[in-house]
Protein backbone atom coordinates (compact mmCIF):
# COMPACT_ATOMS: atom_id res chain seq x y z
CA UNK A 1 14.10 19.42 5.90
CA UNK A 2 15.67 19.79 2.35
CA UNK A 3 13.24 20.13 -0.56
CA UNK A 4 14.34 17.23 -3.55
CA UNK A 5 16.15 18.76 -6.37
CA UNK A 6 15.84 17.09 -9.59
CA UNK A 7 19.06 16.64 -11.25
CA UNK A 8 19.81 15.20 -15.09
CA UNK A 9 20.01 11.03 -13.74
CA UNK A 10 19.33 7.71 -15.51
CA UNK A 11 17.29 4.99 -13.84
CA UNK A 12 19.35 2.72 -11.51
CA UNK A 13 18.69 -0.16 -13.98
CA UNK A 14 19.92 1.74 -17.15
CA UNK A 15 23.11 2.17 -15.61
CA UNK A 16 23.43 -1.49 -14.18
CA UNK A 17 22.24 -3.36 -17.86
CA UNK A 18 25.55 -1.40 -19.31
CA UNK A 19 27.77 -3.37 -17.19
CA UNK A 20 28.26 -6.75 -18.83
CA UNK A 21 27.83 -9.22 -15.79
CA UNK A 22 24.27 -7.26 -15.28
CA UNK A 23 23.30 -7.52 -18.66
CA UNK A 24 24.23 -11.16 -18.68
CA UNK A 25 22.26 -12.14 -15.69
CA UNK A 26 19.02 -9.91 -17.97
CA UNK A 27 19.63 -12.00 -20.74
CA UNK A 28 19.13 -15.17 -18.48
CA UNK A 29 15.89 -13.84 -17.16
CA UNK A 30 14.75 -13.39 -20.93
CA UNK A 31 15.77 -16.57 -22.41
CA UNK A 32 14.11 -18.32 -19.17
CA UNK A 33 11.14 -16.32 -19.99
CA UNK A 34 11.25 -17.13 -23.73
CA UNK A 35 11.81 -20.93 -23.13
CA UNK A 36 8.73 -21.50 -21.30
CA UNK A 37 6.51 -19.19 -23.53
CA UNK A 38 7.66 -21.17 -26.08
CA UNK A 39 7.19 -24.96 -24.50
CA UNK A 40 3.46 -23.37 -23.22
CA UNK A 41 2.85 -22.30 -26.96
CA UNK A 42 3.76 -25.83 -28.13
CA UNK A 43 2.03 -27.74 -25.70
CA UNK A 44 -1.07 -25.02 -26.65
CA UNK A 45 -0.31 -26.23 -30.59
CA UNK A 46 -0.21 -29.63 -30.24
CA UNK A 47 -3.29 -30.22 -27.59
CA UNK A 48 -5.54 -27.45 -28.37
CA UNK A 49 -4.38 -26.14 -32.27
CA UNK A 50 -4.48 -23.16 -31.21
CA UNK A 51 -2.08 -20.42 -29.22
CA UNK A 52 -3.84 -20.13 -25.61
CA UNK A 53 -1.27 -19.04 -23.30
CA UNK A 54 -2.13 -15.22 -21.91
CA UNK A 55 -4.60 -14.72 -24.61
CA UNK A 56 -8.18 -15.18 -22.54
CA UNK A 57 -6.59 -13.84 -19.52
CA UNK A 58 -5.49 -10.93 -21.44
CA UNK A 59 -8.74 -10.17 -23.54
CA UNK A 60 -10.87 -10.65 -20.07
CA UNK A 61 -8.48 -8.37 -17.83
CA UNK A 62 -8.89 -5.56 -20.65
CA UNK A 63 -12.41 -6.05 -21.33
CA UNK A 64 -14.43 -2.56 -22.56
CA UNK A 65 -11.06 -1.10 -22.78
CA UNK A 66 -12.35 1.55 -25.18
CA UNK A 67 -14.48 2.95 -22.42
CA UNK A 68 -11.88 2.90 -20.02
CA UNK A 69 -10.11 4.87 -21.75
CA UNK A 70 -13.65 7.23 -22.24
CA UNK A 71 -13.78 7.51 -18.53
CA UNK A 72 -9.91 8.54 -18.64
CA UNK A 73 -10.17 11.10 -21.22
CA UNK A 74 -13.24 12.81 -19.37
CA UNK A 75 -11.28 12.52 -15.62
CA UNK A 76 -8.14 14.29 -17.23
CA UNK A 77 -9.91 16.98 -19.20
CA UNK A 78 -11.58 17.68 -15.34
CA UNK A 79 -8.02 18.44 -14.21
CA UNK A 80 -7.59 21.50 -16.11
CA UNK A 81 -10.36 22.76 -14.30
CA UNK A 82 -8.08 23.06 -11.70
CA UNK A 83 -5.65 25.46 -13.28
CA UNK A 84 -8.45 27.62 -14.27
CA UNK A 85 -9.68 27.93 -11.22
CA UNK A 86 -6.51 28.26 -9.49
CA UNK A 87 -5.85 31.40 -11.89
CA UNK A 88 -9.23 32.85 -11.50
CA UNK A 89 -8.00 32.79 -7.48
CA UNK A 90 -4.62 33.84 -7.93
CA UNK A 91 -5.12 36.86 -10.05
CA UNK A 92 -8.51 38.22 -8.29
CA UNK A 93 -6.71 38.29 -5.39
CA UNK A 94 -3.54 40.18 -6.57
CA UNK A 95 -5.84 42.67 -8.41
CA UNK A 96 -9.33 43.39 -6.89
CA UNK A 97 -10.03 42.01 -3.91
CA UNK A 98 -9.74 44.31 -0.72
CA UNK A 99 -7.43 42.89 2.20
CA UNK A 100 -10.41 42.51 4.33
CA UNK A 101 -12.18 40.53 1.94
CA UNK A 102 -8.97 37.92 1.30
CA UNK A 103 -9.39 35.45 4.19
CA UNK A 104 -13.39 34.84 2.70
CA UNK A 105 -12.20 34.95 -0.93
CA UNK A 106 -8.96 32.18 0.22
CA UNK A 107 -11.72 29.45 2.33
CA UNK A 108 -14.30 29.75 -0.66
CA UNK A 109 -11.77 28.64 -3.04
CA UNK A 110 -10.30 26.49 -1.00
CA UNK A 111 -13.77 24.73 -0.81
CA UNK A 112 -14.30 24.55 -4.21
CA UNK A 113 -10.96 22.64 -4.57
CA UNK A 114 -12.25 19.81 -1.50
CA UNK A 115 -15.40 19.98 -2.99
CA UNK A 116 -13.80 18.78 -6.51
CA UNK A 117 -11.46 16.26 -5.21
CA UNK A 118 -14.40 14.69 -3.54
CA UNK A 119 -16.56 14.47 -6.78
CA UNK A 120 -13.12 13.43 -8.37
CA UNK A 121 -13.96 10.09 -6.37
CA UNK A 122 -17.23 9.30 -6.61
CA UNK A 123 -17.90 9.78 -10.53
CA UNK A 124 -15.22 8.11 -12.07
CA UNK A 125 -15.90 5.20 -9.23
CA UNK A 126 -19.53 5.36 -10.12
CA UNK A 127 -18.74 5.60 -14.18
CA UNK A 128 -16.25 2.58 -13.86
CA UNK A 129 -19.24 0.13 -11.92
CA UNK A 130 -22.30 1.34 -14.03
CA UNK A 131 -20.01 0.07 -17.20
CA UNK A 132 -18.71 -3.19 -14.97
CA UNK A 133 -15.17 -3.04 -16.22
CA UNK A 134 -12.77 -5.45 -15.79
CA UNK A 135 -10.62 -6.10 -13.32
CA UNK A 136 -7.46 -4.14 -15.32
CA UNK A 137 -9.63 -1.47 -16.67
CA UNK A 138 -10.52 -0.92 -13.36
CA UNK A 139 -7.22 -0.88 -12.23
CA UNK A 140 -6.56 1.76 -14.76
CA UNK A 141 -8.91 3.92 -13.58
CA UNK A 142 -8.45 4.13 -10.28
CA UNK A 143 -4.52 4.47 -10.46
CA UNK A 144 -4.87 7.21 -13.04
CA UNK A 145 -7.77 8.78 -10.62
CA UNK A 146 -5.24 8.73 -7.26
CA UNK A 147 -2.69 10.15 -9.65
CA UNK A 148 -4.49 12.63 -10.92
CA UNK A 149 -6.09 13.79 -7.38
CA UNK A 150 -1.99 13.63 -5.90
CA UNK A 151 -0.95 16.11 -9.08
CA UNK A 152 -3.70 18.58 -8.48
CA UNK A 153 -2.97 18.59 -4.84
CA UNK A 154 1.12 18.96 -5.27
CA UNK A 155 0.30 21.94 -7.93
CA UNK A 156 -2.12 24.19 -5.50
CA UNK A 157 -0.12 23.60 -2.31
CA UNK A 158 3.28 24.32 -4.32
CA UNK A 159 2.13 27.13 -5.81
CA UNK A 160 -0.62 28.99 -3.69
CA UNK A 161 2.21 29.76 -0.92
CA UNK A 162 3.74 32.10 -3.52
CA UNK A 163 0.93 33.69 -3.36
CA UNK A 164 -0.56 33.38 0.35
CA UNK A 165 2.77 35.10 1.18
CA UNK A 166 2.87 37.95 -0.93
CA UNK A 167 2.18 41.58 0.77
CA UNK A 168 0.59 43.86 -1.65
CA UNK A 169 2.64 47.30 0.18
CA UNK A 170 5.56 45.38 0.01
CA UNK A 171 9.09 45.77 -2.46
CA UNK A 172 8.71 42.65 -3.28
CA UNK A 173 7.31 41.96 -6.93
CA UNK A 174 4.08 39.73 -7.32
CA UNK A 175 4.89 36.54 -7.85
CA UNK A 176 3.44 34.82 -11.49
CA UNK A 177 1.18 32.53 -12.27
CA UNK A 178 2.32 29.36 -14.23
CA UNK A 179 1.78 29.08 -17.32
CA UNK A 180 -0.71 26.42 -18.72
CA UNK A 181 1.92 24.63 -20.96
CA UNK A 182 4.34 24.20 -17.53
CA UNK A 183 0.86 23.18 -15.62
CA UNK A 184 -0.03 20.53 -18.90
CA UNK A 185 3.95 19.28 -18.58
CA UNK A 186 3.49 18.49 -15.28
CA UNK A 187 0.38 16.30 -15.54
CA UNK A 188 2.04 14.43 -18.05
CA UNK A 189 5.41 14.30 -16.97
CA UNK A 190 6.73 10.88 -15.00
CA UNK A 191 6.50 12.99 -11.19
CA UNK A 192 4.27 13.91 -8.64
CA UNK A 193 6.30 17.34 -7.19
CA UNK A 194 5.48 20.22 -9.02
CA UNK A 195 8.31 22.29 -10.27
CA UNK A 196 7.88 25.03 -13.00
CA UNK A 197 10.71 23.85 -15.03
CA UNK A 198 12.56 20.49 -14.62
CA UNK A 199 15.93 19.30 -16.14
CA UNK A 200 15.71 18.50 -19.96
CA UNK A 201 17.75 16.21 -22.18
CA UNK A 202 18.35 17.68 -25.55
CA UNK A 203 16.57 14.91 -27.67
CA UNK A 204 14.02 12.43 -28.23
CA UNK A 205 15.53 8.48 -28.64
CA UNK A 206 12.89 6.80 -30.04
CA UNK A 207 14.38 3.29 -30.06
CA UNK A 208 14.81 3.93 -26.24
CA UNK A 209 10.91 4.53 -26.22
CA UNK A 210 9.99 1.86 -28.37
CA UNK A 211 12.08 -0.89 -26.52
CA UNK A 212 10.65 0.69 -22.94
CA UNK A 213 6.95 0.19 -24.83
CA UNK A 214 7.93 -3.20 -26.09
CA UNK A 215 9.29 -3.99 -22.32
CA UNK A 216 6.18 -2.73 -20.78
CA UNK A 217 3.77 -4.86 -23.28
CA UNK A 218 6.33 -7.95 -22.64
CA UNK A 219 5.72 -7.18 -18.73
CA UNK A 220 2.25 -7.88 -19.18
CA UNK A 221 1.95 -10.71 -20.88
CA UNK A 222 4.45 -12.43 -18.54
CA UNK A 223 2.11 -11.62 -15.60
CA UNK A 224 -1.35 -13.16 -17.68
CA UNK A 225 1.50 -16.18 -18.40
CA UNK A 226 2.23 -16.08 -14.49
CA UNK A 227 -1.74 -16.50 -13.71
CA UNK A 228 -2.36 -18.90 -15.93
CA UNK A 229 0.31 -21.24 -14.87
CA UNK A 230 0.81 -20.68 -11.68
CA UNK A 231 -2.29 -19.11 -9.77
CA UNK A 232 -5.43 -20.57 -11.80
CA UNK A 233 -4.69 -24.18 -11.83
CA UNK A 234 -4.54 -24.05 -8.38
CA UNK A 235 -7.11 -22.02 -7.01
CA UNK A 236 -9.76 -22.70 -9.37
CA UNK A 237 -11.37 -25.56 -7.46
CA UNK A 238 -12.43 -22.79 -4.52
CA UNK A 239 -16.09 -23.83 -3.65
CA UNK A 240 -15.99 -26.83 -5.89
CA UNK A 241 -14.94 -29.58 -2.62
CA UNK A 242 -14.04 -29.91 -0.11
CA UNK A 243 -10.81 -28.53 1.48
CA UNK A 244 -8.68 -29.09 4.16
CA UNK A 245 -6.19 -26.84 6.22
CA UNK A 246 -3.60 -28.80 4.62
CA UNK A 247 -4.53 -27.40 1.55
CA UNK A 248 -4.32 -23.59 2.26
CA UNK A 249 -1.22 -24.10 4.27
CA UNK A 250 0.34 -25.71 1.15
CA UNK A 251 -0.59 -23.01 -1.55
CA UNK A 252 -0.19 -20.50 0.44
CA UNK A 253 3.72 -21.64 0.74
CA UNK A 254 3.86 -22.28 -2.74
CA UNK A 255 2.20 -18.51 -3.78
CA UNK A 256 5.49 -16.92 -2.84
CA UNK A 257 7.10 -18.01 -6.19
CA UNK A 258 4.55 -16.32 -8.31
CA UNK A 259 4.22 -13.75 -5.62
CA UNK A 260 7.81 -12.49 -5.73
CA UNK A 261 7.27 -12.66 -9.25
CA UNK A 262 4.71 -9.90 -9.83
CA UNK A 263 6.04 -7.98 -6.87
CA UNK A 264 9.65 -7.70 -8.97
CA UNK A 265 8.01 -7.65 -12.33
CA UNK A 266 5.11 -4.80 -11.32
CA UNK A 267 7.85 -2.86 -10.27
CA UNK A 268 9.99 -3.16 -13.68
CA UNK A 269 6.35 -2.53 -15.95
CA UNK A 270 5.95 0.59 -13.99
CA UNK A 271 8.68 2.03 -12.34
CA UNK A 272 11.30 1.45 -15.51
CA UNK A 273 10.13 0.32 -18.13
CA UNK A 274 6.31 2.85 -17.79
CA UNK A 275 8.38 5.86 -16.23
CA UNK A 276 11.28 5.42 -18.82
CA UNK A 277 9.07 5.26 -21.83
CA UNK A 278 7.05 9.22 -20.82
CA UNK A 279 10.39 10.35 -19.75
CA UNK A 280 12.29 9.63 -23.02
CA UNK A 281 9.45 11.44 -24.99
CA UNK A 282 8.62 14.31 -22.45
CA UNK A 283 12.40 14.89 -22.72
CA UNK A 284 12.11 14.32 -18.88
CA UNK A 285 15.89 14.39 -17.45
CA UNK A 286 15.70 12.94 -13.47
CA UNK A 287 14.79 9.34 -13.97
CA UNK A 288 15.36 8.56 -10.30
CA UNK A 289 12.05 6.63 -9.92
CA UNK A 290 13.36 4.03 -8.01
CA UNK A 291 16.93 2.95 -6.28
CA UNK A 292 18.34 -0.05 -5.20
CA UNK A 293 15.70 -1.70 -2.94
CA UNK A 294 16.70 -5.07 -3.67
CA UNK A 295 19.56 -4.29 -1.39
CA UNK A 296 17.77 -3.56 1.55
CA UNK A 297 18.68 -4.93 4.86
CA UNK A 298 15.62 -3.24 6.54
CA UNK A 299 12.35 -1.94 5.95
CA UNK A 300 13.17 1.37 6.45
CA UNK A 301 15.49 1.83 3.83
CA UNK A 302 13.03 -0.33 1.71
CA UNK A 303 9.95 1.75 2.13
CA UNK A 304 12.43 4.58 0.83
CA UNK A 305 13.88 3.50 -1.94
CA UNK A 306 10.90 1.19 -3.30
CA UNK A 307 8.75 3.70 -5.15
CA UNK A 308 10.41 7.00 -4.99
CA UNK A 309 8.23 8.84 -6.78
CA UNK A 310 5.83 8.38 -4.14
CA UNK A 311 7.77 8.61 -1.50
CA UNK A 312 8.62 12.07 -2.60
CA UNK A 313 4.93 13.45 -2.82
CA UNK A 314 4.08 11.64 0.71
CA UNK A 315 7.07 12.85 2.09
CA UNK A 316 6.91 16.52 0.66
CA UNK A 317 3.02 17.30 1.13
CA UNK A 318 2.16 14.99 3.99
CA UNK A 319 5.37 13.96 6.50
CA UNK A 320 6.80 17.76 6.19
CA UNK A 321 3.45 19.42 6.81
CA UNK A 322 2.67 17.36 9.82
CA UNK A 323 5.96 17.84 11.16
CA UNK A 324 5.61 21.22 10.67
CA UNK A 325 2.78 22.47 11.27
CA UNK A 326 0.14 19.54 12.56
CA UNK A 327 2.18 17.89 14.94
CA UNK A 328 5.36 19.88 14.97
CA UNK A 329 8.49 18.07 15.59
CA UNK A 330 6.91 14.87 16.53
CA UNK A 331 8.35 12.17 13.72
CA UNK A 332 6.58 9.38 15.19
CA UNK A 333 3.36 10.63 14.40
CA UNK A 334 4.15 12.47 11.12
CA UNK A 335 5.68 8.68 9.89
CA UNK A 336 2.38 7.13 11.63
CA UNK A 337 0.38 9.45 9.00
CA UNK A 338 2.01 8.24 6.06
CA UNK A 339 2.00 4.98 6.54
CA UNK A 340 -2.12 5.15 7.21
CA UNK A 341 -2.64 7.13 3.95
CA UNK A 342 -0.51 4.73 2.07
CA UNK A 343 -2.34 1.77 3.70
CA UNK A 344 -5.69 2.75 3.32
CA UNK A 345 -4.85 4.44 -0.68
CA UNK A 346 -3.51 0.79 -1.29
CA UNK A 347 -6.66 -1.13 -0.34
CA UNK A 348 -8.75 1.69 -1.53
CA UNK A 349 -7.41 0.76 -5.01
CA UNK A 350 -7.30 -2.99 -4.62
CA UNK A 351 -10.88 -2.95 -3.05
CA UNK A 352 -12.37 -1.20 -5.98
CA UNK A 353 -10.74 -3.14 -8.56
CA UNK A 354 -11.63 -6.57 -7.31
CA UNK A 355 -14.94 -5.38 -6.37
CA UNK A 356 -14.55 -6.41 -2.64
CA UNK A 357 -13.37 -5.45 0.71
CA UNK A 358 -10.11 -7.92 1.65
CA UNK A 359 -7.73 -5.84 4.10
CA UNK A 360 -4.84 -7.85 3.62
CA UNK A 361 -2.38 -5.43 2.46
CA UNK A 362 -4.12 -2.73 4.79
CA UNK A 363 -3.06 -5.55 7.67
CA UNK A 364 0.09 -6.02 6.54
CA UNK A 365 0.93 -3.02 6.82
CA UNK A 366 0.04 -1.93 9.93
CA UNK A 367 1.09 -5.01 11.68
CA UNK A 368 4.28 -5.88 10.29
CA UNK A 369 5.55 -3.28 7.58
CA UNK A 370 4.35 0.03 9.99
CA UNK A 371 6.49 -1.82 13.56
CA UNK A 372 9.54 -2.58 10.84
CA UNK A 373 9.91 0.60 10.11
CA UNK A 374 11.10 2.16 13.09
CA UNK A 375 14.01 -0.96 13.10
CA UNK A 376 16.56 0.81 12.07
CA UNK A 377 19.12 -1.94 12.80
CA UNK A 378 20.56 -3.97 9.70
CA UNK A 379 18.84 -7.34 9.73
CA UNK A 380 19.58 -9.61 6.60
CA UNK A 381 18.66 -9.13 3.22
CA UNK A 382 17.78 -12.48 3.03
CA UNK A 383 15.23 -11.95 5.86
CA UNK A 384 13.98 -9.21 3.55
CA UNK A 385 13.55 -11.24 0.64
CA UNK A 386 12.06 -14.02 2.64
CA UNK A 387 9.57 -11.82 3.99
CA UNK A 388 8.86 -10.48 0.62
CA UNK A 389 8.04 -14.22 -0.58
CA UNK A 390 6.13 -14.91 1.96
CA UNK A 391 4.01 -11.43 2.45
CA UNK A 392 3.44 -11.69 -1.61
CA UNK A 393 2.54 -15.19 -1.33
CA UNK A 394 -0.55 -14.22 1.79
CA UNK A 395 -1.40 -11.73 -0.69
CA UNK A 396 -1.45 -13.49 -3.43
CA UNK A 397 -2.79 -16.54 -2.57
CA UNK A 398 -5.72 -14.74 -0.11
CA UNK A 399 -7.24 -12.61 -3.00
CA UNK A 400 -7.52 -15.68 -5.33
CA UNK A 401 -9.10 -17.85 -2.92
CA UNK A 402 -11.47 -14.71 -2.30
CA UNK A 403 -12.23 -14.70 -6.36
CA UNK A 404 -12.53 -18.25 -7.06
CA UNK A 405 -15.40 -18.05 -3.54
CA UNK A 406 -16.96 -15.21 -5.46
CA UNK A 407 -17.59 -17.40 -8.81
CA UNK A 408 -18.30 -20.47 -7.01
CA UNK A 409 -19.90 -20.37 -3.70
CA UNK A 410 -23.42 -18.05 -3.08
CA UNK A 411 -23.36 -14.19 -2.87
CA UNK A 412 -24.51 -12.97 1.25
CA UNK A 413 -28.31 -11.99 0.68
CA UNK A 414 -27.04 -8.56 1.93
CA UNK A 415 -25.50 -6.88 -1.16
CA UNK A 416 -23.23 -4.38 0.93
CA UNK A 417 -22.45 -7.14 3.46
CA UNK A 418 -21.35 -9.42 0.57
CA UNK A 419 -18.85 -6.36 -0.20
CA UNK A 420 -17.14 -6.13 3.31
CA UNK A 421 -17.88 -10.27 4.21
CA UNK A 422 -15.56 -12.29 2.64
CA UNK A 423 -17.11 -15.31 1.03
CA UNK A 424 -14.46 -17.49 1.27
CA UNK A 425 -15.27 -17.42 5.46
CA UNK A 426 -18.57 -18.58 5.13
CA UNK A 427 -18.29 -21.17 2.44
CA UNK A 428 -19.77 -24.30 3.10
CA UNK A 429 -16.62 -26.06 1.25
CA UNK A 430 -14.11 -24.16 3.11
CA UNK A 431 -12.88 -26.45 6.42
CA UNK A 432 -9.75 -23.84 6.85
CA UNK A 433 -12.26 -21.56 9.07
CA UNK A 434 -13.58 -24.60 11.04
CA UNK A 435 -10.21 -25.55 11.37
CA UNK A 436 -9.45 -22.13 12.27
CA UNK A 437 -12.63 -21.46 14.76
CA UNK A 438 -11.59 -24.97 16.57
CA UNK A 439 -8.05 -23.67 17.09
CA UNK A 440 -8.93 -21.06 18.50
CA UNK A 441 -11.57 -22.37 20.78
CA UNK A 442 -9.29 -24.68 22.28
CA UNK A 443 -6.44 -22.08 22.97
CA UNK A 444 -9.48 -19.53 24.19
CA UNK A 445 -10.17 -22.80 26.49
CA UNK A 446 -6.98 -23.35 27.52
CA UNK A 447 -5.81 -19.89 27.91
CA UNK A 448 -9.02 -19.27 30.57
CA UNK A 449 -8.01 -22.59 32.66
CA UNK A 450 -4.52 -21.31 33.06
CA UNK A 451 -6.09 -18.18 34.07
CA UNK A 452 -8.32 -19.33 36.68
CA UNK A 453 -5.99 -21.56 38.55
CA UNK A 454 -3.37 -18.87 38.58
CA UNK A 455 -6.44 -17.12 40.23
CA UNK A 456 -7.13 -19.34 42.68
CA UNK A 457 -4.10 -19.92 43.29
CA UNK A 458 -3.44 -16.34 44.21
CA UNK A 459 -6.13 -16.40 46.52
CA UNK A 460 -5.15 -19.31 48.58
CA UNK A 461 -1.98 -17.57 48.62
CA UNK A 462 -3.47 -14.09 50.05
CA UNK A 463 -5.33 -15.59 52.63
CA UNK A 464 -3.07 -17.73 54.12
CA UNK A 465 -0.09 -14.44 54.14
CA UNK A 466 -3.72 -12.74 56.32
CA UNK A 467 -4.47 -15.54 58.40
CA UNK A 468 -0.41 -15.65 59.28
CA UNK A 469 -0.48 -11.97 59.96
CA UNK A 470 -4.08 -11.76 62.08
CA UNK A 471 -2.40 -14.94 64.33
CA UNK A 472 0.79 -13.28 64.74
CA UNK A 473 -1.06 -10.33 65.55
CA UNK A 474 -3.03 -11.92 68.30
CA UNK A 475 0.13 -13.59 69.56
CA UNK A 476 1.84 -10.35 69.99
CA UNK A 477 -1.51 -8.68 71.75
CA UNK A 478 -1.80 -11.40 73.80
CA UNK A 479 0.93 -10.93 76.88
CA UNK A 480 1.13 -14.20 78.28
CA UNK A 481 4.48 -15.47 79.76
CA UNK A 482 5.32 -18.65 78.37
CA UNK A 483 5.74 -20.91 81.56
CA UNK A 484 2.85 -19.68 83.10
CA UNK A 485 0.69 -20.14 80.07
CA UNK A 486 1.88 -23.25 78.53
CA UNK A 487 -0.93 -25.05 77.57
CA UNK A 488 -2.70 -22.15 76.04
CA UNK A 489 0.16 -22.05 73.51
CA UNK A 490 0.05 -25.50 73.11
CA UNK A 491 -3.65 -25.21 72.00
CA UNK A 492 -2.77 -22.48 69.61
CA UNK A 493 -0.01 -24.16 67.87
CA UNK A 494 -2.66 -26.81 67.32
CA UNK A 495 -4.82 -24.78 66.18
CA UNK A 496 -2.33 -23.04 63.73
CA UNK A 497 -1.63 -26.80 62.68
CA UNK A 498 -4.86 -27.70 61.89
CA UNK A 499 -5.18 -24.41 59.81
């Protein structure tokens, strides 16, 4: 299983937006974009006086952003507790410690480093609720805390081998420790495999980093522009009135638009226009963070080629070492693995920064992204976009409905219930679940009447096959010539007939 090697690349889009039918088809995206900003901040003018459009949305998603960014400075400096400690490990055990004393020395340290992951969760999480950030600050923090956590893991299991390995009577030299400026690069640079050097380009462009910043702010306040016209005025009357199946069905539908939206637009802020901007200053060569996965035809090729910086750490510290050594050879079960920790790291995020417990995308996954997978036959792209729509627009439309219930309809008396309960089941203006509880009643109903008449049909069935083999048994028992005995087998075949 081949290790990646990091080779001097551009991003996938770079390349494409210096071909002139590309670049043409960008600019139509941007003057789309730029027309309707511009009819919104019109409309904003002449109603209100004022420009409106992604403004509020904006200033409430980045609420208390200063101490965001308070909890991030305190969760990174925590992270260079890890190279200290990994050095203080490394070098005792090169220099002082006795052989017999290594396999203590190795679990005690290896404790330490669970035992700080662990509290890596629980006080940034409990930091981030005691201030009640908003939803994006939120966000912020817990993306920056999984990335963190994945970085401190890939830099103790790629190094410590080097050192696990090394025999003290040996020819071999010791191996070195990294230094703190490679261990610093790393955090910062736009990866999650350690390497102690990567491919450098030999200067800084800073109009390339200003136009990837100016990209990335642009990103956002086409998303806030995205909510405010497409999401809000339709899901805002949640727990207001009364609702009908009809409804849900409808907006559900129509949530694919703005659904496909963020999904294409979340991966531009982050994976391009984000990744570009550190690379360009870090003097970061490999800017493979992403290929073509608009191309796909299936989902395995799409789960590959979506995010690849993540697919590199999950396939590098957690596919190869179950294959390896948990479950050796068994790629069913290595794949199975991944696609849990994915799952559950995706709601774990989404779950803390809404501030409730909605499995969707944990559901999702397992029962349609996790059997798609192993279909390794080309379907359509269009099916794959269609999906896409569709999957974004469940999302989508699920978690707003589950917002709009918390601001509008009354909080469970249980405050942890009221986490994991959605409110939008057991709103008293939501007909969908009656709908849905009726449904399901009558094909429950239906499903057990089918059911028992198969039964009972299958009964009538085996007793008549026994009573046919007990009288053919008899018959057979029973020597009786037939001219001599006539009228007994008259009275049996009436008998049989009246059976």
């Amino acid at each position: 299983m081949p290790d990646k090697e990091f080779l001097e690349r551009n991003s996938l889009l770079t390349d494409l937006f210096n071909i002139p039918h590309i670049r043409t088809v960008y600019n139509m995206f941007m003057m789309t974009f730029i027309l309707l900003l511009l009819n919104t901040i019109i409309c904003d003018i002449m109603e209100f006086g004022t420009i409106r459009v992604g403004t509020n949305t904006l200033r409430h998603a980045f609420a208390k952003f200063p101490t965001c960014i308070f909890i991030w400075s305190f969760m990174q400096a925590s992270t260079f507790g890890v190279y200290a400690g990994f050095t203080q490990w490394a070098y005792r055990r090169l220099q002082f410690l006795p052989k017999s004393s290594l396999r203590k020395w190795d679990y005690s340290w290896l404790s330490i480093f669970i035992l700080y992951q662990i509290l890596f969760v629980i006080f940034p999480i409990k930091a981030m609720l005691g201030a009640n950030l908003s939803i994006c600050c939120r966000m912020i923090v817990i993306l920056e805390q999984v990335r963190m956590m994945m970085k401190s893991y890939a830099f103790v299991r790629s190094v410590a081998p080097r050192f696990l390995s090394y025999k003290s009577h040996s020819e071999t030299p010791p191996p070195n420790e990294p230094r703190f400026s490679q261990y610093l690069y790393f955090l910062f640079a736009p990866t999650l495999l350690y390497r102690d050097e990567y491919p450098r380009t030999k200067r800084v462009r800073r109009m390339v980093v200003i136009r990837n910043f100016f990209e990335f702010g642009l990103s956002i306040f086409y998303l806030a522009f995205i909510l405010e016209s497409l999401v809000f005025p339709v899901f805002y009357v949640f727990g207001t009135q009364h609702l009908d199946w009809k409804w849900f069905v409808k907006n559900i539908i129509k949530s694919s638009f703005p659904g496909i939206c963020y999904l294409v637009t979340i991966n531009y802020l982050l994976l391009h226009t984000w990744m570009n901007a550190w690379a360009e200053m870090l003097q970061f060569a490999d800017r493979l963070f992403y290929k073509d996965w608009w191309n796909s035809t299936t989902y395995y090729t799409f789960f590959r080629t979506w995010n690849v910086v993540v697919h590199d750490w999950l396939y590098t510290y957690i596919y190869k070492d179950m294959y390896k050594i948990v479950v050796p050879h068994n790629r069913v079960l290595s794949a199975t693995t991944v696609f849990f920790i994915s799952a559950i790291v995706h709601e774990y995020i989404l779950g803390f920064a809404f501030g409730f417990f909605y499995p969707v995308i944990f559901i999702l996954f397992i029962t349609v992204g996790f059997p798609m997978f192993f279909i390794r036959k080309i379907v359509s792209n269009l099916f794959m976009w269609l999906t896409w729509g569709l999957g974004t627009g469940i999302i989508f439309s699920l978690h707003a409905i589950e917002l709009y219930a918390r601001e509008n309809c009354p909080p469970h008396p249980n405050y942890y219930l009221d986490l994991f309960i959605p409110r939008s089941w057991s709103s008293n203006e939501n007909a969908f679940t009656d709908v849905l509880y009726k449904r399901l009643y009558e094909m429950i109903t239906d499903v057990l009447r089918k059911r028992i008449q198969e039964i009972r049909e299958d009964v009538l069935e085996y007793v008549n096959h026994r009573i046919n083999d007990m009288m053919s048994d008899v018959l057979q028992k029973i020597a009786v010539p037939l001219a001599t005995n006539r009228e007994f087998l008259n009275s049996t075949d009436k008998y049989r007939a009246k059976r």
